[in-house]
């Protein structure tokens, strides 16, 4: 069965070829299936890099290669988010990367910083709770008041009730959250706003 997987890899500039500060340094990814152009995102020190201007990429079934067209320093923090698939081709919206970045920019320009709190529970073979861990992640989000239109949608049975609408990144990389790995917000997460108020996430 064909699969599509989203992956995140983190590197230092020293993982690239050539030497500190050089142009055209090449970074090789650890993908095990074909990567694709759409949804392919590169961040260096938290800044979004643009394909064709800041880098080029040669997609491959394994070891996709990124060539940085600008100076790359050994201590730079590099994050790459991409889709990989075992299909020969994949159909995604032609401007997916741009749309994702547009959403991120709107949240950054109009939103605020908050803390996402997630509880992870490990259960045993009999369903008993073996352990629980609580992790805090720094995120950016944008919230809006519920409108009359939103209330009408709920009254028609098409959504659950809520107090606010929240807009979040599709995912958060570790250079934002302060925690290792990629965070994908999900139902049940708790968000603490800058006033200390807690909000539980539910999906419309």
mmCIF file of C-alpha atoms in Angstrom:
data_model
loop_
_atom_site.group_PDB
_atom_site.id
_atom_site.type_symbol
_atom_site.label_atom_id
_atom_site.label_comp_id
_atom_site.label_asym_id
_atom_site.label_seq_id
_atom_site.Cartn_x
_atom_site.Cartn_y
_atom_site.Cartn_z
ATOM 1 C CA UNK A 1 0.000 0.000 0.000
ATOM 2 C CA UNK A 2 1.360 3.418 -0.962
ATOM 3 C CA UNK A 3 2.355 5.709 1.873
ATOM 4 C CA UNK A 4 3.005 9.410 2.389
ATOM 5 C CA UNK A 5 4.984 10.442 5.452
ATOM 6 C CA UNK A 6 5.982 13.831 6.799
ATOM 7 C CA UNK A 7 9.452 13.993 8.311
ATOM 8 C CA UNK A 8 11.600 16.554 10.088
ATOM 9 C CA UNK A 9 15.390 16.484 10.232
ATOM 10 C CA UNK A 10 17.700 18.827 12.112
ATOM 11 C CA UNK A 11 21.330 19.537 11.287
ATOM 12 C CA UNK A 12 24.187 21.917 11.955
ATOM 13 C CA UNK A 13 25.942 23.764 9.160
ATOM 14 C CA UNK A 14 28.943 21.559 9.864
ATOM 15 C CA UNK A 15 26.948 18.639 8.405
ATOM 16 C CA UNK A 16 27.285 20.255 4.969
ATOM 17 C CA UNK A 17 30.139 19.771 2.536
ATOM 18 C CA UNK A 18 32.942 22.333 2.066
ATOM 19 C CA UNK A 19 33.986 24.691 4.866
ATOM 20 C CA UNK A 20 32.600 27.349 7.204
ATOM 21 C CA UNK A 21 31.046 30.308 5.365
ATOM 22 C CA UNK A 22 31.295 28.823 1.864
ATOM 23 C CA UNK A 23 28.639 29.110 -0.831
ATOM 24 C CA UNK A 24 27.219 25.993 -2.506
ATOM 25 C CA UNK A 25 27.581 23.765 0.520
ATOM 26 C CA UNK A 26 25.583 20.547 0.105
ATOM 27 C CA UNK A 27 23.439 18.928 2.793
ATOM 28 C CA UNK A 28 22.259 15.327 2.351
ATOM 29 C CA UNK A 29 18.986 14.217 3.918
ATOM 30 C CA UNK A 30 18.269 10.843 5.471
ATOM 31 C CA UNK A 31 15.094 10.166 3.493
ATOM 32 C CA UNK A 32 14.290 6.538 2.698
ATOM 33 C CA UNK A 33 11.639 7.296 0.052
ATOM 34 C CA UNK A 34 11.146 9.897 -2.659
ATOM 35 C CA UNK A 35 10.932 13.516 -1.474
ATOM 36 C CA UNK A 36 8.772 16.062 -3.318
ATOM 37 C CA UNK A 37 8.920 19.795 -3.966
ATOM 38 C CA UNK A 38 5.563 20.750 -2.466
ATOM 39 C CA UNK A 39 5.574 20.961 1.294
ATOM 40 C CA UNK A 40 9.390 20.991 1.298
ATOM 41 C CA UNK A 41 10.469 23.569 3.903
ATOM 42 C CA UNK A 42 13.962 24.667 4.923
ATOM 43 C CA UNK A 43 14.695 26.837 7.977
ATOM 44 C CA UNK A 44 18.120 28.145 8.985
ATOM 45 C CA UNK A 45 18.414 29.661 12.455
ATOM 46 C CA UNK A 46 14.612 29.872 12.467
ATOM 47 C CA UNK A 47 14.410 31.792 9.157
ATOM 48 C CA UNK A 48 12.444 30.409 6.208
ATOM 49 C CA UNK A 49 14.683 29.800 3.185
ATOM 50 C CA UNK A 50 13.297 30.145 -0.354
ATOM 51 C CA UNK A 51 14.048 27.598 -3.047
ATOM 52 C CA UNK A 52 15.844 29.051 -6.058
ATOM 53 C CA UNK A 53 17.078 32.016 -4.031
ATOM 54 C CA UNK A 54 18.622 30.522 -0.911
ATOM 55 C CA UNK A 55 18.957 26.903 -1.995
ATOM 56 C CA UNK A 56 18.293 24.308 -4.676
ATOM 57 C CA UNK A 57 17.257 20.714 -4.097
ATOM 58 C CA UNK A 58 17.612 17.482 -6.053
ATOM 59 C CA UNK A 59 14.861 15.096 -4.968
ATOM 60 C CA UNK A 60 15.717 11.404 -4.854
ATOM 61 C CA UNK A 61 14.451 8.089 -3.472
ATOM 62 C CA UNK A 62 17.239 8.308 -0.885
ATOM 63 C CA UNK A 63 19.755 10.971 0.115
ATOM 64 C CA UNK A 64 17.989 14.025 -1.310
ATOM 65 C CA UNK A 65 20.590 16.792 -1.674
ATOM 66 C CA UNK A 66 20.177 20.482 -0.772
ATOM 67 C CA UNK A 67 22.700 22.998 -2.131
ATOM 68 C CA UNK A 68 22.803 26.303 -0.254
ATOM 69 C CA UNK A 69 23.322 29.250 -2.605
ATOM 70 C CA UNK A 70 24.167 31.601 0.257
ATOM 71 C CA UNK A 71 26.928 31.428 2.843
ATOM 72 C CA UNK A 72 26.436 28.571 5.286
ATOM 73 C CA UNK A 73 28.251 28.600 8.620
ATOM 74 C CA UNK A 74 29.130 25.570 10.699
ATOM 75 C CA UNK A 75 27.187 26.753 13.753
ATOM 76 C CA UNK A 76 23.953 27.406 11.808
ATOM 77 C CA UNK A 77 20.904 25.425 12.957
ATOM 78 C CA UNK A 78 19.162 23.819 9.970
ATOM 79 C CA UNK A 79 15.671 22.295 10.059
ATOM 80 C CA UNK A 80 14.160 20.557 7.028
ATOM 81 C CA UNK A 81 10.508 19.482 6.911
ATOM 82 C CA UNK A 82 9.438 17.349 3.957
ATOM 83 C CA UNK A 83 7.070 14.725 2.604
ATOM 84 C CA UNK A 84 8.429 11.383 1.446
ATOM 85 C CA UNK A 85 6.486 8.752 -0.452
ATOM 86 C CA UNK A 86 6.991 5.284 -1.904
ATOM 87 C CA UNK A 87 4.899 6.280 -4.928
ATOM 88 C CA UNK A 88 6.541 7.405 -8.159
ATOM 89 C CA UNK A 89 4.606 10.652 -8.003
ATOM 90 C CA UNK A 90 2.459 12.485 -5.491
ATOM 91 C CA UNK A 91 -0.218 15.115 -6.037
ATOM 92 C CA UNK A 92 -0.220 17.994 -3.584
ATOM 93 C CA UNK A 93 -1.460 21.572 -4.065
ATOM 94 C CA UNK A 94 0.965 23.327 -6.402
ATOM 95 C CA UNK A 95 1.523 26.201 -3.974
ATOM 96 C CA UNK A 96 1.418 24.206 -0.723
ATOM 97 C CA UNK A 97 4.746 25.512 0.599
ATOM 98 C CA UNK A 98 3.710 29.117 -0.061
ATOM 99 C CA UNK A 99 0.316 28.641 1.591
ATOM 100 C CA UNK A 100 1.898 27.088 4.676
ATOM 101 C CA UNK A 101 4.338 29.982 4.987
ATOM 102 C CA UNK A 102 1.515 32.514 4.465
ATOM 103 C CA UNK A 103 -0.348 30.995 7.431
ATOM 104 C CA UNK A 104 2.804 31.095 9.553
ATOM 105 C CA UNK A 105 3.409 34.751 8.630
ATOM 106 C CA UNK A 106 -0.168 35.753 9.528
ATOM 107 C CA UNK A 107 0.119 34.049 12.913
ATOM 108 C CA UNK A 108 3.514 35.646 13.559
ATOM 109 C CA UNK A 109 2.308 39.137 12.584
ATOM 110 C CA UNK A 110 -1.009 39.074 14.449
ATOM 111 C CA UNK A 111 -0.705 36.373 17.099
ATOM 112 C CA UNK A 112 1.136 35.884 20.337
ATOM 113 C CA UNK A 113 3.387 33.467 22.164
ATOM 114 C CA UNK A 114 1.844 30.760 24.336
ATOM 115 C CA UNK A 115 2.671 27.450 25.992
ATOM 116 C CA UNK A 116 1.223 24.206 24.678
ATOM 117 C CA UNK A 117 0.945 21.574 27.405
ATOM 118 C CA UNK A 118 0.741 17.915 26.432
ATOM 119 C CA UNK A 119 0.270 14.903 28.677
ATOM 120 C CA UNK A 120 1.588 11.576 27.385
ATOM 121 C CA UNK A 121 0.282 8.430 29.064
ATOM 122 C CA UNK A 122 1.894 4.999 28.761
ATOM 123 C CA UNK A 123 -0.384 2.049 29.520
ATOM 124 C CA UNK A 124 0.431 -1.579 30.250
ATOM 125 C CA UNK A 125 -0.923 -4.732 28.632
ATOM 126 C CA UNK A 126 -3.960 -4.694 30.932
ATOM 127 C CA UNK A 127 -4.731 -1.043 30.254
ATOM 128 C CA UNK A 128 -3.224 0.186 33.500
ATOM 129 C CA UNK A 129 -1.353 3.496 33.561
ATOM 130 C CA UNK A 130 2.377 2.803 33.708
ATOM 131 C CA UNK A 131 3.611 6.390 33.509
ATOM 132 C CA UNK A 132 2.540 9.913 32.657
ATOM 133 C CA UNK A 133 4.725 12.745 31.419
ATOM 134 C CA UNK A 134 3.846 16.417 30.984
ATOM 135 C CA UNK A 135 5.768 18.465 28.431
ATOM 136 C CA UNK A 136 5.580 22.222 27.787
ATOM 137 C CA UNK A 137 6.208 23.615 24.284
ATOM 138 C CA UNK A 138 6.617 27.259 23.311
ATOM 139 C CA UNK A 139 4.377 28.088 20.331
ATOM 140 C CA UNK A 140 2.935 31.014 18.416
ATOM 141 C CA UNK A 141 -0.828 31.112 17.902
ATOM 142 C CA UNK A 142 -3.638 33.420 16.823
ATOM 143 C CA UNK A 143 -7.022 33.440 18.546
ATOM 144 C CA UNK A 144 -10.333 35.032 17.605
ATOM 145 C CA UNK A 145 -13.678 35.409 19.315
ATOM 146 C CA UNK A 146 -16.512 33.071 18.360
ATOM 147 C CA UNK A 147 -18.856 34.755 15.844
ATOM 148 C CA UNK A 148 -22.591 34.388 15.291
ATOM 149 C CA UNK A 149 -21.795 32.377 12.165
ATOM 150 C CA UNK A 150 -19.740 29.958 14.274
ATOM 151 C CA UNK A 151 -22.643 29.589 16.685
ATOM 152 C CA UNK A 152 -25.003 28.859 13.790
ATOM 153 C CA UNK A 153 -22.680 26.119 12.553
ATOM 154 C CA UNK A 154 -22.747 24.571 16.023
ATOM 155 C CA UNK A 155 -26.529 24.780 16.215
ATOM 156 C CA UNK A 156 -26.740 22.855 12.920
ATOM 157 C CA UNK A 157 -24.742 20.064 14.527
ATOM 158 C CA UNK A 158 -21.670 20.642 12.366
ATOM 159 C CA UNK A 159 -19.288 21.665 15.138
ATOM 160 C CA UNK A 160 -18.774 21.394 18.864
ATOM 161 C CA UNK A 161 -19.247 24.461 21.098
ATOM 162 C CA UNK A 162 -16.254 26.547 22.025
ATOM 163 C CA UNK A 163 -15.133 29.843 23.522
ATOM 164 C CA UNK A 164 -12.559 30.981 20.957
ATOM 165 C CA UNK A 165 -11.154 29.989 17.573
ATOM 166 C CA UNK A 166 -7.445 29.177 17.499
ATOM 167 C CA UNK A 167 -5.139 29.199 14.487
ATOM 168 C CA UNK A 168 -1.835 27.329 14.741
ATOM 169 C CA UNK A 169 1.085 26.247 12.581
ATOM 170 C CA UNK A 170 0.593 22.843 10.898
ATOM 171 C CA UNK A 171 3.642 21.839 12.919
ATOM 172 C CA UNK A 172 6.282 23.463 15.138
ATOM 173 C CA UNK A 173 9.991 22.718 14.851
ATOM 174 C CA UNK A 174 12.262 22.358 17.855
ATOM 175 C CA UNK A 175 13.906 25.758 17.317
ATOM 176 C CA UNK A 176 10.485 27.242 18.208
ATOM 177 C CA UNK A 177 9.246 24.857 20.913
ATOM 178 C CA UNK A 178 12.475 24.393 22.833
ATOM 179 C CA UNK A 179 11.853 20.623 22.816
ATOM 180 C CA UNK A 180 13.388 17.999 20.559
ATOM 181 C CA UNK A 181 11.406 16.725 17.593
ATOM 182 C CA UNK A 182 8.482 18.172 15.644
ATOM 183 C CA UNK A 183 5.276 19.142 17.448
ATOM 184 C CA UNK A 184 1.958 18.680 15.626
ATOM 185 C CA UNK A 185 -0.932 20.215 17.636
ATOM 186 C CA UNK A 186 -3.736 17.768 18.377
ATOM 187 C CA UNK A 187 -7.110 17.532 20.066
ATOM 188 C CA UNK A 188 -6.782 17.445 23.839
ATOM 189 C CA UNK A 189 -3.684 19.638 24.050
ATOM 190 C CA UNK A 190 -3.876 22.474 26.588
ATOM 191 C CA UNK A 191 -2.744 25.976 25.651
ATOM 192 C CA UNK A 192 -1.782 28.465 28.353
ATOM 193 C CA UNK A 193 -2.032 32.038 27.091
ATOM 194 C CA UNK A 194 0.073 35.013 28.172
ATOM 195 C CA UNK A 195 -2.414 35.770 30.967
ATOM 196 C CA UNK A 196 -2.174 32.274 32.416
ATOM 197 C CA UNK A 197 -5.608 31.186 31.189
ATOM 198 C CA UNK A 198 -5.890 27.565 30.037
ATOM 199 C CA UNK A 199 -7.642 26.486 26.823
ATOM 200 C CA UNK A 200 -8.352 22.910 25.715
ATOM 201 C CA UNK A 201 -8.021 22.256 21.995
ATOM 202 C CA UNK A 202 -10.950 20.710 20.132
ATOM 203 C CA UNK A 203 -11.338 20.317 16.385
ATOM 204 C CA UNK A 204 -14.335 21.862 14.631
#
